[in-house]
XYZ file of C-alpha atoms in Angstrom:
671
model
C 7.219 30.259 -19.583
C 4.025 32.294 -20.062
C 3.493 35.429 -17.968
C -0.049 36.261 -16.913
C -1.982 37.956 -14.148
C -4.418 36.408 -11.667
C -6.602 38.928 -9.841
C -4.023 41.596 -10.573
C -1.021 39.537 -9.430
C 1.545 38.888 -12.173
C 3.251 35.494 -12.262
C 5.068 33.041 -14.508
C 3.668 29.553 -15.014
C 5.234 26.404 -16.496
C 4.690 25.671 -20.171
C 1.586 23.543 -20.649
C -0.078 24.588 -17.397
C -3.805 25.218 -17.305
C -5.539 28.353 -16.077
C -6.714 26.424 -12.997
C -3.109 25.517 -12.147
C -2.053 29.125 -12.684
C -4.725 30.273 -10.246
C -3.525 27.759 -7.667
C 0.059 28.967 -8.098
C -1.271 32.434 -7.295
C -2.829 31.096 -4.098
C -6.430 31.209 -5.312
C -8.843 28.433 -4.444
C -10.767 27.197 -7.456
C -13.758 24.915 -6.798
C -13.940 21.730 -8.871
C -15.615 18.330 -9.006
C -14.475 16.603 -12.190
C -10.873 17.873 -12.246
C -8.213 15.787 -10.503
C -4.468 16.350 -10.702
C -3.667 12.702 -11.514
C -6.412 12.092 -14.072
C -7.081 13.347 -17.584
C -9.137 16.520 -17.973
C -12.860 16.033 -18.549
C -14.155 19.597 -18.178
C -17.729 18.504 -17.536
C -18.737 19.833 -14.106
C -18.144 23.540 -14.992
C -17.617 24.451 -11.337
C -14.155 25.919 -11.989
C -15.423 28.864 -14.043
C -13.287 32.015 -14.176
C -13.221 35.151 -16.320
C -10.352 35.356 -18.830
C -9.231 38.216 -21.077
C -8.615 38.241 -23.988
C -11.491 35.916 -24.736
C -15.238 35.736 -25.052
C -17.200 37.773 -22.489
C -18.367 34.757 -20.546
C -17.011 32.506 -17.770
C -14.673 29.753 -18.960
C -13.763 26.379 -17.461
C -10.274 26.932 -16.067
C -9.379 23.219 -15.877
C -9.501 22.783 -19.666
C -8.126 26.173 -20.753
C -4.348 26.379 -21.392
C -2.507 29.223 -19.695
C -1.139 31.649 -22.277
C 1.052 34.726 -22.430
C -0.675 37.952 -21.443
C -3.875 36.460 -20.034
C -5.782 38.443 -17.418
C -7.626 36.014 -15.167
C -10.273 37.067 -12.643
C -11.617 34.650 -10.034
C -13.603 37.099 -7.908
C -15.841 39.084 -10.254
C -19.653 39.207 -9.889
C -19.919 37.283 -13.178
C -17.785 34.424 -11.797
C -19.667 34.378 -8.501
C -23.047 34.251 -10.231
C -21.870 31.554 -12.668
C -20.630 29.298 -9.880
C -23.855 29.741 -7.949
C -25.795 28.772 -11.048
C -23.667 25.662 -11.647
C -24.098 24.604 -8.029
C -27.840 25.162 -8.279
C -27.989 22.868 -11.311
C -25.882 20.195 -9.590
C -28.247 20.166 -6.636
C -31.449 19.894 -8.690
C -31.517 16.124 -8.406
C -29.225 15.619 -5.425
C -31.128 13.996 -2.528
C -31.144 15.517 0.941
C -29.235 12.581 2.390
C -26.615 14.487 4.400
C -27.828 13.256 7.811
C -27.518 9.611 6.753
C -24.730 9.828 4.163
C -21.356 8.320 5.086
C -19.629 11.108 3.183
C -21.075 13.687 5.581
C -18.371 15.805 7.164
C -15.807 15.143 4.431
C -17.892 15.790 1.329
C -16.676 18.118 -1.426
C -20.251 18.851 -2.458
C -21.190 19.929 1.068
C -18.130 22.147 1.405
C -18.482 23.801 -1.990
C -22.243 24.259 -1.681
C -21.563 26.174 1.525
C -18.728 28.250 0.052
C -19.962 28.895 -3.492
C -23.686 28.068 -3.608
C -26.905 29.947 -2.945
C -28.933 29.401 0.169
C -32.014 28.411 -1.804
C -33.098 26.662 -4.989
C -35.561 27.840 -7.641
C -36.384 24.317 -8.801
C -39.403 22.480 -7.444
C -39.729 19.592 -9.915
C -39.535 16.045 -8.627
C -36.015 14.754 -8.160
C -34.962 11.840 -10.326
C -33.886 8.525 -8.789
C -31.280 6.073 -10.051
C -31.054 2.423 -9.095
C -27.990 1.533 -7.034
C -25.358 -0.565 -8.799
C -23.469 -3.570 -7.468
C -19.713 -2.947 -7.601
C -18.408 -5.677 -5.336
C -17.454 -6.142 -1.677
C -15.435 -2.912 -1.416
C -17.564 -0.217 -3.054
C -21.113 0.532 -1.955
C -23.210 2.749 -4.220
C -25.935 5.368 -3.853
C -26.141 6.434 -7.496
C -28.967 8.939 -7.024
C -26.282 11.194 -5.523
C -23.978 10.889 -8.574
C -23.177 14.152 -10.398
C -21.490 12.422 -13.396
C -18.052 13.917 -12.751
C -16.563 10.698 -14.291
C -13.580 10.646 -11.923
C -14.272 6.974 -11.207
C -14.451 6.132 -14.916
C -11.152 7.848 -15.648
C -9.393 6.280 -12.663
C -10.508 2.779 -13.612
C -9.305 3.233 -17.180
C -6.146 5.293 -16.705
C -4.679 4.299 -13.336
C -6.136 0.905 -12.422
C -6.154 -0.362 -15.996
C -9.501 -2.121 -15.585
C -11.928 -0.138 -17.790
C -15.068 -1.626 -16.277
C -16.950 1.602 -15.544
C -18.761 3.807 -17.996
C -21.785 6.046 -18.530
C -25.093 4.811 -19.872
C -27.783 6.857 -21.660
C -27.906 10.605 -22.201
C -29.096 13.810 -20.633
C -31.166 13.460 -17.487
C -31.040 9.665 -17.799
C -27.215 9.493 -17.597
C -25.886 7.068 -15.035
C -22.541 5.481 -14.246
C -22.300 1.730 -13.824
C -20.129 -1.291 -14.408
C -20.648 -2.533 -17.944
C -21.876 -5.990 -16.988
C -23.420 -5.098 -13.614
C -20.764 -7.082 -11.759
C -18.093 -6.494 -9.143
C -15.181 -4.209 -10.017
C -12.244 -6.597 -10.366
C -9.443 -4.114 -9.643
C -7.371 -4.471 -6.489
C -7.359 -0.638 -6.406
C -11.139 -0.188 -6.301
C -11.106 1.434 -2.856
C -9.573 4.547 -4.410
C -12.869 5.157 -6.206
C -14.369 6.043 -2.821
C -11.700 8.661 -2.142
C -12.087 10.130 -5.616
C -15.869 10.475 -5.496
C -16.613 14.114 -4.557
C -20.131 13.228 -3.393
C -21.613 10.261 -1.553
C -22.308 8.137 -4.640
C -19.445 5.694 -4.076
C -18.867 4.685 -0.458
C -16.727 2.212 1.444
C -18.880 -0.879 2.015
C -16.895 -2.306 4.981
C -16.839 1.100 6.720
C -20.476 1.920 6.016
C -22.322 3.511 8.993
C -19.378 2.865 11.333
C -18.401 6.401 12.357
C -18.416 10.093 11.534
C -15.085 11.740 10.637
C -15.163 14.114 13.617
C -15.283 11.136 16.006
C -11.981 9.740 14.777
C -8.415 10.275 15.919
C -6.072 10.337 12.924
C -2.623 8.745 13.254
C 0.154 8.609 10.644
C 1.405 5.096 9.934
C 3.082 2.852 7.356
C 1.347 0.001 5.564
C 2.756 -3.515 6.086
C 0.607 -5.424 3.591
C 3.445 -5.312 1.047
C 7.026 -4.028 0.886
C 6.268 -0.701 -0.804
C 5.881 1.238 2.464
C 2.644 2.997 1.502
C 2.048 6.035 3.698
C -1.302 5.626 5.421
C -3.479 7.284 8.040
C -5.221 5.145 10.626
C -8.544 6.511 11.858
C -9.236 5.352 15.409
C -12.238 5.545 17.697
C -11.666 4.355 21.229
C -9.372 1.335 20.997
C -10.354 0.257 17.498
C -8.924 1.170 14.111
C -11.948 1.782 11.902
C -10.277 2.564 8.606
C -6.969 3.086 6.839
C -6.590 5.807 4.218
C -3.571 6.736 2.077
C -1.502 9.807 2.812
C -0.090 11.753 -0.130
C 3.559 10.912 -0.820
C 4.531 11.389 -4.454
C 7.800 9.533 -3.934
C 6.124 6.327 -2.739
C 2.397 5.793 -3.241
C 1.254 9.137 -4.705
C -2.223 9.251 -3.131
C -3.351 5.683 -3.793
C -3.602 2.520 -1.693
C -4.685 -0.959 -2.703
C -7.700 -2.700 -1.204
C -5.732 -4.946 1.147
C -4.102 -1.851 2.673
C -7.456 -0.160 3.171
C -9.651 -2.986 4.390
C -7.539 -5.373 6.465
C -8.267 -3.257 9.542
C -11.373 -5.224 10.537
C -8.978 -8.081 11.392
C -7.157 -6.020 14.024
C -9.926 -6.919 16.498
C -10.486 -10.506 15.315
C -8.556 -13.663 16.068
C -6.223 -11.794 18.399
C -3.867 -13.341 20.929
C -4.565 -11.540 24.189
C -2.951 -13.819 26.813
C -0.023 -16.259 27.011
C -0.514 -19.954 26.178
C 1.638 -22.994 26.961
C 1.442 -26.286 25.079
C 1.380 -29.358 27.322
C 0.817 -32.888 26.016
C -0.091 -31.476 22.632
C -2.768 -29.116 23.972
C -2.637 -25.422 24.737
C -3.567 -24.033 28.134
C -3.795 -20.472 29.365
C -0.959 -19.152 31.484
C 0.017 -16.011 33.338
C 2.841 -13.761 32.221
C 5.079 -14.726 35.129
C 4.846 -18.436 34.305
C 5.239 -17.879 30.560
C 8.274 -15.609 30.868
C 9.913 -17.979 33.346
C 9.423 -20.880 30.932
C 10.890 -18.799 28.103
C 13.922 -17.903 30.220
C 14.415 -21.528 31.355
C 14.311 -22.827 27.790
C 16.746 -20.127 26.690
C 19.169 -21.149 29.438
C 18.884 -24.819 28.464
C 19.453 -24.077 24.788
C 22.569 -21.982 25.512
C 24.001 -20.903 22.139
C 21.713 -23.136 20.066
C 19.018 -20.508 19.639
C 17.538 -18.980 16.487
C 15.163 -16.143 15.573
C 12.915 -16.205 12.511
C 11.344 -12.858 11.597
C 7.913 -12.700 9.969
C 6.818 -10.455 7.115
C 5.099 -7.736 9.174
C 7.697 -7.073 11.870
C 9.214 -3.663 12.582
C 12.948 -3.062 12.892
C 12.849 -2.378 16.651
C 11.257 -5.764 17.383
C 13.884 -7.560 15.315
C 16.706 -5.652 16.998
C 15.401 -6.360 20.531
C 15.017 -10.085 19.777
C 18.490 -10.146 18.270
C 19.940 -8.437 21.326
C 18.289 -11.017 23.597
C 19.630 -14.010 21.669
C 23.069 -12.489 21.191
C 23.221 -12.388 24.982
C 23.216 -16.189 24.622
C 25.841 -15.838 21.874
C 23.248 -16.908 19.335
C 24.104 -16.302 15.687
C 21.153 -17.815 13.840
C 18.910 -15.096 12.432
C 16.725 -15.380 9.352
C 13.836 -13.426 7.857
C 13.189 -15.411 4.682
C 10.831 -17.793 6.422
C 9.555 -19.470 3.249
C 13.023 -20.801 2.417
C 14.253 -18.221 -0.089
C 18.034 -18.353 -0.371
C 19.901 -15.598 -2.177
C 23.196 -13.784 -1.738
C 22.868 -10.688 0.454
C 26.549 -9.831 0.619
C 25.698 -6.538 -1.063
C 22.381 -4.942 -0.075
C 22.279 -2.684 -3.110
C 22.113 -5.799 -5.291
C 18.927 -7.005 -3.546
C 17.131 -3.647 -3.379
C 14.839 -1.728 -5.707
C 17.461 0.698 -7.026
C 15.270 2.748 -9.368
C 13.384 5.318 -7.257
C 9.679 4.525 -7.476
C 8.876 8.028 -8.682
C 11.274 7.576 -11.629
C 9.933 4.174 -12.612
C 7.271 5.828 -14.749
C 10.052 7.469 -16.818
C 11.400 4.089 -17.993
C 11.238 3.352 -21.726
C 12.026 -0.394 -21.671
C 11.056 -2.720 -18.803
C 11.905 -6.382 -18.218
C 9.902 -8.353 -15.627
C 11.584 -11.565 -14.467
C 9.585 -13.897 -12.243
C 7.305 -11.219 -10.873
C 3.599 -10.436 -10.914
C 3.701 -6.807 -9.738
C -0.078 -6.483 -9.891
C -0.329 -8.755 -6.836
C 3.141 -8.389 -5.328
C 3.146 -4.562 -5.332
C 0.063 -3.028 -6.991
C 1.388 0.514 -6.744
C 4.596 -0.488 -8.514
C 2.325 -1.863 -11.222
C 0.555 1.494 -11.569
C 3.947 3.164 -12.103
C 4.818 0.626 -14.810
C 1.429 1.246 -16.389
C 2.214 4.974 -16.464
C 5.468 4.223 -18.266
C 3.599 2.059 -20.787
C 1.090 4.850 -21.449
C 4.085 7.052 -22.248
C 5.427 4.531 -24.749
C 7.533 2.046 -22.769
C 7.784 -1.567 -23.954
C 7.432 -4.372 -21.420
C 8.937 -7.858 -21.744
C 8.396 -10.629 -19.193
C 9.509 -14.120 -18.221
C 7.061 -16.097 -16.089
C 3.503 -17.458 -16.178
C 1.214 -15.180 -18.170
C -1.109 -12.985 -16.097
C -3.138 -9.855 -16.793
C -0.963 -6.926 -15.692
C -3.403 -4.312 -17.141
C -0.982 -3.249 -19.917
C 0.520 -4.871 -23.033
C 3.343 -7.319 -22.249
C 5.434 -9.477 -24.566
C 5.745 -12.807 -22.760
C 8.975 -14.611 -23.670
C 8.395 -17.861 -21.783
C 7.881 -19.381 -18.356
C 11.237 -21.104 -17.925
C 14.171 -19.573 -16.095
C 16.525 -20.642 -18.903
C 14.806 -18.064 -21.128
C 16.899 -15.363 -19.421
C 20.077 -16.869 -20.860
C 18.868 -16.740 -24.467
C 16.893 -13.542 -24.914
C 15.630 -12.775 -28.435
C 17.578 -10.243 -30.493
C 14.695 -7.747 -30.643
C 14.661 -7.543 -26.824
C 18.359 -6.698 -26.755
C 17.767 -4.112 -29.498
C 14.931 -2.486 -27.567
C 17.120 -2.142 -24.473
C 20.086 -0.918 -26.527
C 17.933 1.934 -27.844
C 16.385 2.707 -24.443
C 17.684 5.624 -22.409
C 16.167 4.510 -19.094
C 15.940 0.695 -19.075
C 14.563 -1.172 -16.059
C 14.986 -4.803 -14.986
C 12.736 -6.077 -12.177
C 13.340 -9.497 -10.620
C 10.632 -10.829 -8.337
C 10.244 -13.501 -5.671
C 9.292 -16.093 -8.282
C 12.733 -15.778 -9.831
C 14.517 -15.803 -6.461
C 12.575 -18.903 -5.381
C 13.745 -20.670 -8.539
C 17.371 -19.880 -7.677
C 17.690 -17.309 -10.426
C 19.563 -14.510 -8.689
C 22.666 -15.143 -10.786
C 20.568 -15.341 -13.949
C 18.979 -11.995 -13.068
C 22.363 -10.282 -12.666
C 23.628 -11.840 -15.901
C 20.524 -10.796 -17.863
C 20.575 -7.281 -16.414
C 24.262 -6.986 -17.362
C 23.537 -8.235 -20.895
C 20.723 -5.685 -21.247
C 22.957 -2.929 -19.813
C 20.379 -1.476 -17.422
C 22.968 0.471 -15.367
C 24.083 3.608 -17.153
C 25.847 6.399 -15.320
C 23.587 7.635 -12.521
C 20.646 5.547 -13.795
C 20.422 2.185 -12.025
C 17.688 0.056 -13.554
C 18.395 -3.169 -11.653
C 15.673 -3.941 -9.116
C 14.647 -6.751 -6.786
C 10.962 -6.686 -5.818
C 10.373 -8.041 -2.304
C 6.940 -8.710 -0.860
C 7.602 -8.573 2.916
C 7.419 -5.249 4.778
C 10.176 -6.408 7.140
C 12.588 -7.682 4.482
C 14.931 -4.736 3.895
C 15.169 -3.761 7.569
C 15.793 -7.428 8.415
C 18.623 -7.649 5.888
C 20.163 -4.482 7.310
C 19.967 -5.972 10.827
C 21.497 -9.275 9.746
C 18.399 -11.457 9.530
C 19.912 -13.383 6.620
C 21.866 -16.580 7.259
C 24.424 -17.282 4.550
C 22.637 -20.539 3.702
C 19.122 -19.240 4.246
C 16.559 -21.087 6.339
C 18.178 -24.412 5.431
C 21.379 -23.228 7.085
C 19.486 -22.417 10.278
C 17.826 -25.844 10.165
C 21.174 -27.612 9.760
C 22.410 -25.933 12.952
C 19.654 -27.789 14.881
C 18.675 -24.995 17.295
C 17.039 -26.131 20.510
C 14.924 -22.975 20.769
C 13.392 -21.058 17.872
C 11.956 -17.597 18.486
C 9.250 -16.911 15.891
C 8.622 -13.179 15.458
C 5.214 -13.304 13.824
C 6.590 -15.973 11.464
C 3.317 -17.335 10.091
C 4.505 -18.509 6.679
C 7.147 -20.977 7.928
C 6.497 -24.677 7.271
C 5.217 -26.705 10.246
C 8.048 -29.210 9.967
C 10.875 -26.682 9.655
C 12.101 -27.280 13.234
C 10.440 -30.485 14.479
C 12.688 -30.951 17.545
C 13.074 -27.348 18.690
C 11.086 -25.591 21.407
C 9.170 -22.900 19.516
C 8.281 -19.561 21.065
C 5.816 -17.526 19.039
C 5.592 -13.787 19.654
C 2.801 -12.350 17.538
C -0.648 -10.858 17.416
C -2.934 -13.338 15.644
C -3.695 -16.994 16.269
C -2.525 -17.968 12.807
C -0.205 -20.623 11.355
C 2.741 -19.701 13.577
C 0.770 -19.922 16.799
C -0.613 -23.332 15.828
C 2.863 -24.887 15.803
C 4.313 -23.072 18.832
C 5.040 -24.553 22.259
C 4.835 -21.164 23.958
C 2.659 -18.303 22.676
C 3.334 -14.783 23.888
C 0.802 -12.154 22.714
C 2.455 -9.182 21.034
C 1.268 -5.965 19.406
C 0.168 -5.511 15.804
C 1.835 -2.820 13.687
C -0.952 -0.351 14.565
C -0.328 -0.792 18.301
C 3.328 0.232 18.506
C 5.821 2.735 17.197
C 8.028 1.187 14.553
C 10.636 1.688 11.843
C 10.158 0.125 8.419
C 12.404 0.109 5.359
C 10.751 -0.257 1.972
C 12.074 -1.941 -1.179
C 14.004 1.201 -2.182
C 15.780 1.342 1.175
C 13.562 4.240 2.289
C 13.439 4.441 6.095
C 9.960 5.348 7.380
C 8.477 5.462 10.867
C 4.972 4.618 12.016
C 3.181 5.930 15.085
C 1.114 3.943 17.555
C -2.596 4.353 16.856
C -4.102 2.270 19.653
C -3.166 -0.247 22.344
C -2.870 -4.020 22.194
C -5.882 -5.970 23.522
C -6.105 -7.849 26.796
C -2.758 -8.832 28.279
C -0.824 -8.443 25.033
C 2.365 -6.392 25.228
C 4.646 -4.603 22.811
C 7.117 -7.194 21.569
C 10.302 -5.520 22.770
C 9.018 -5.313 26.356
C 8.693 -9.120 26.382
C 12.357 -9.561 25.450
C 13.389 -6.937 28.006
C 11.496 -8.785 30.763
C 13.048 -12.151 29.837
C 16.525 -10.644 29.870
C 15.906 -9.536 33.463
C 14.939 -13.080 34.487
C 18.129 -14.369 32.846
C 20.178 -11.853 34.812
C 21.428 -10.214 31.603
C 19.233 -7.121 31.295
C 19.159 -5.446 27.899
C 20.493 -1.905 27.720
C 17.145 -0.189 27.175
C 14.146 0.402 29.414
C 12.119 2.692 27.166
C 11.264 2.679 23.492
C 13.358 5.758 22.748
C 16.359 4.022 24.331
C 15.676 0.934 22.207
C 15.558 3.000 19.022
C 18.756 4.819 20.001
C 20.541 1.499 20.623
C 19.319 0.196 17.252
C 20.560 3.314 15.451
C 23.903 3.041 17.212
C 24.234 -0.534 15.949
C 22.909 0.232 12.438
C 23.339 3.988 11.764
C 21.482 3.732 8.440
C 18.237 3.178 10.368
C 18.634 6.567 12.024
C 18.317 8.741 8.924
C 15.568 11.308 8.639
C 12.088 9.871 8.166
C 11.455 9.201 4.475
C 15.128 9.212 3.448
C 16.480 6.532 1.115
C 19.547 4.869 2.618
C 22.622 4.825 0.407
C 23.110 1.151 -0.461
C 26.283 0.860 -2.586
C 25.610 -1.292 -5.632
C 28.222 -3.998 -6.239
C 26.582 -7.180 -7.571
C 28.152 -10.366 -6.195
C 29.479 -12.855 -8.722
C 26.962 -15.691 -8.731
C 26.885 -18.599 -11.117
C 23.846 -18.760 -13.379
C 22.436 -22.075 -12.245
C 18.664 -21.593 -12.219
C 16.566 -24.053 -14.202
C 12.946 -25.024 -14.583
C 9.643 -23.148 -14.687
C 9.003 -20.010 -12.661
C 6.045 -19.890 -10.264
C 4.652 -16.822 -8.504
C 4.514 -17.220 -4.706
C 1.252 -15.270 -4.198
C -1.708 -17.475 -5.070
C -4.370 -15.255 -3.501
C -3.760 -11.516 -3.328
C -6.211 -10.952 -0.478
C -4.943 -13.638 1.970
C -1.189 -13.226 2.138
C -0.540 -12.720 5.860
C -1.913 -13.349 9.343
C -3.876 -10.091 9.521
C -5.472 -10.463 6.088
C -6.432 -14.081 6.783
C -8.497 -12.925 9.789
C -10.337 -10.213 7.862
C -13.944 -10.960 6.822
C -13.635 -8.341 4.087
C -10.497 -9.942 2.650
C -12.147 -13.373 2.683
C -15.158 -11.951 0.835
C -12.848 -10.325 -1.739
C -10.943 -13.586 -2.151
C -14.083 -15.640 -2.630
C -15.673 -13.259 -5.105
C -12.771 -11.714 -7.018
C -10.223 -14.556 -7.007
C -12.340 -17.703 -6.837
C -15.372 -16.439 -8.735
C -18.055 -17.130 -6.134
C -21.291 -15.200 -6.446
C -23.166 -13.552 -3.595
C -26.853 -12.769 -3.541
C -27.485 -9.219 -2.412
C -30.539 -8.615 -0.239
C -32.861 -5.842 -1.383
C -32.553 -2.744 0.745
């Protein structure tokens, strides 16, 4: 490890570190625009200049200079100060004075660094150049006159997203960044370009001119658009969530978020259920809470033990536990969370979890994808796989061919392919040190759980402490639901065979209309979506942003979200509805406050009480299942942008679906 000094302070730095990283280890702030920790080094903004000895007597770009033994680095000399001021002066030659109307105002790197490292005047009085704005789709709005050609967006699109659609045209003063064919960016990760842009050249189109950052209250939360558990921050003004941004968590989502995570928030104020409704003679009518709760209690009493609860994809653990406690008071035993009819053995939770830590997925050297399209089912898992591929990993797949943004050897679309893998696949896994097998919902839907275990065993993906067997779920509530017992031994069909008289639908919007034709259906949810349309009693609940909640991601990582705002109208937090009904029944639940509810849940399932962000220990002991799957595999997600009740009420998601999935074109009005 090289030893060097930074402003007179001696320190040791890791092998391969840059001078910029050495300065940061010493606690020095180095300004930069083009450099980003997760992207390749470009070295083209020159803002990170420092003085280095031995070396030429001039400032050097610290981001591109390797740290070496015996270097003397100075970050505070008059030469460095003057050089940075000069670079900033050049950067601002053509930058427009748009700060009062720029959406980046208040959180702009250029503003901050111009204040800290720039001069208070400019010596240039030539006319500023102008660049025509580019069309980049429904997510990214452009103001390319502000662009400083840092190329962060170009590198992200090529290296992380895997959709190299951005590049630089022309040379010198005429340089400009654009999409190659002047069309929408097709990546489902395009929103990250806005975060990466250090100036106001790339902006969030749905959020444009909505608010200033100092007006917003910032609340930590967990994303429910997929099962990854992306750490997000909800920015709230008044009673409305205006945007969702990723929080840095290297173990889960690094600092990225996909577009559905970022831009579903406009649906949190659209299509909402804000009062109870009762269906009479096939038509819904408004009702008061007293009448609705009394009807719920009466129907529960009539049903006695023949009651069931079906959990939706977006539900938190506390809601599922409270509903379970209510129905268990009736001695109900029918609980299910796989509302689309998936049926797989959950006798051992480790065998249906993602056992390879997400952060270690990029270290894999051989990867097998079985019945999964990770680009749509978990985009940030796909970026990890892409990292592994860039480091030399080979990827094999069984399922319909799709563009995963990296080279894949497709072996076939039929489930029987798993039983007769080619010899070169077995050889590749035999030579691999960190093999990974990922089975997705397409395989589970085809009844291939046994085939997955058999194939993973044949490929020997479990070696010592390395467990490469993974199941990729798509529902944010799935793992917590399995831990709470929302998994009937015969799946949804088993619940149907029991003929429940009352079915409690916890935001279950993906369940078929004819699943329980004779039962009285009570829907507790937040949007008037598919579930509400088939319910006999609708009770308005709170969306994930309007309540505290515990979520467990595909790894078994327990994470907790905070309430950002309050539910609209007469809507209530879900657990309070069940508590009120239990009072009417004369069997009050043992909690009156949310903290008491969480304590009761943790007492029942201690694993849910671990420290926030901790992965629960799920012992891995695969059940013995016959390999009986046959037929072609199909991916369950047909449209990435419209997968749940919230997304289906989002104008932004519908625009993305129309343009990026279905190929519709939109005429843009001249501004």
